[in-house]
Tab-separated table of C-alpha atoms in Angstrom:
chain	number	residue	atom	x	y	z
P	996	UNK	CA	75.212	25.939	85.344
P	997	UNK	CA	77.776	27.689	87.463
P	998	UNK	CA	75.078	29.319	89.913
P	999	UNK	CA	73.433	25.961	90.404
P	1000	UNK	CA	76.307	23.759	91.006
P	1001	UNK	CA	77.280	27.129	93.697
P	1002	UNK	CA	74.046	26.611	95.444
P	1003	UNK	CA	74.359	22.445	95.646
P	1004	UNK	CA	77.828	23.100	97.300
P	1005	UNK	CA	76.326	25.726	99.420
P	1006	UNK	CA	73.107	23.420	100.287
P	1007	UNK	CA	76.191	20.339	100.550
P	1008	UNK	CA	77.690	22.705	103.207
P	1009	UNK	CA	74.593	23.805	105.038
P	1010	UNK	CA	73.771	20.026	105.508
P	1011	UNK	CA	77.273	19.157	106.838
P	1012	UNK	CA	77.190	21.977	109.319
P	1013	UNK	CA	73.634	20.695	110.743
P	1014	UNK	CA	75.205	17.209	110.832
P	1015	UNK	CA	78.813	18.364	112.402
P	1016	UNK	CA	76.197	20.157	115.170
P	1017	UNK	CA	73.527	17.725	116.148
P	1018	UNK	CA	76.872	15.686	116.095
P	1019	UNK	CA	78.713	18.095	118.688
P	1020	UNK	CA	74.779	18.758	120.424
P	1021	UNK	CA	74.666	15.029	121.261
């Protein structure tokens, strides 16, 4: 359970990266 709630905060954190980017991209 531990490894898969890791990867959906990992995945979380990948997906606010890409959005804090195309953010600063814009």
């Amino acid at each position: 359970n531990w490894y898969y709630r890791i990867l959906v905060i990992l995945a979380g954190n990948l997906k606010n990266a890409e959005i804090a980017i195309d953010a600063l991209s814009i």
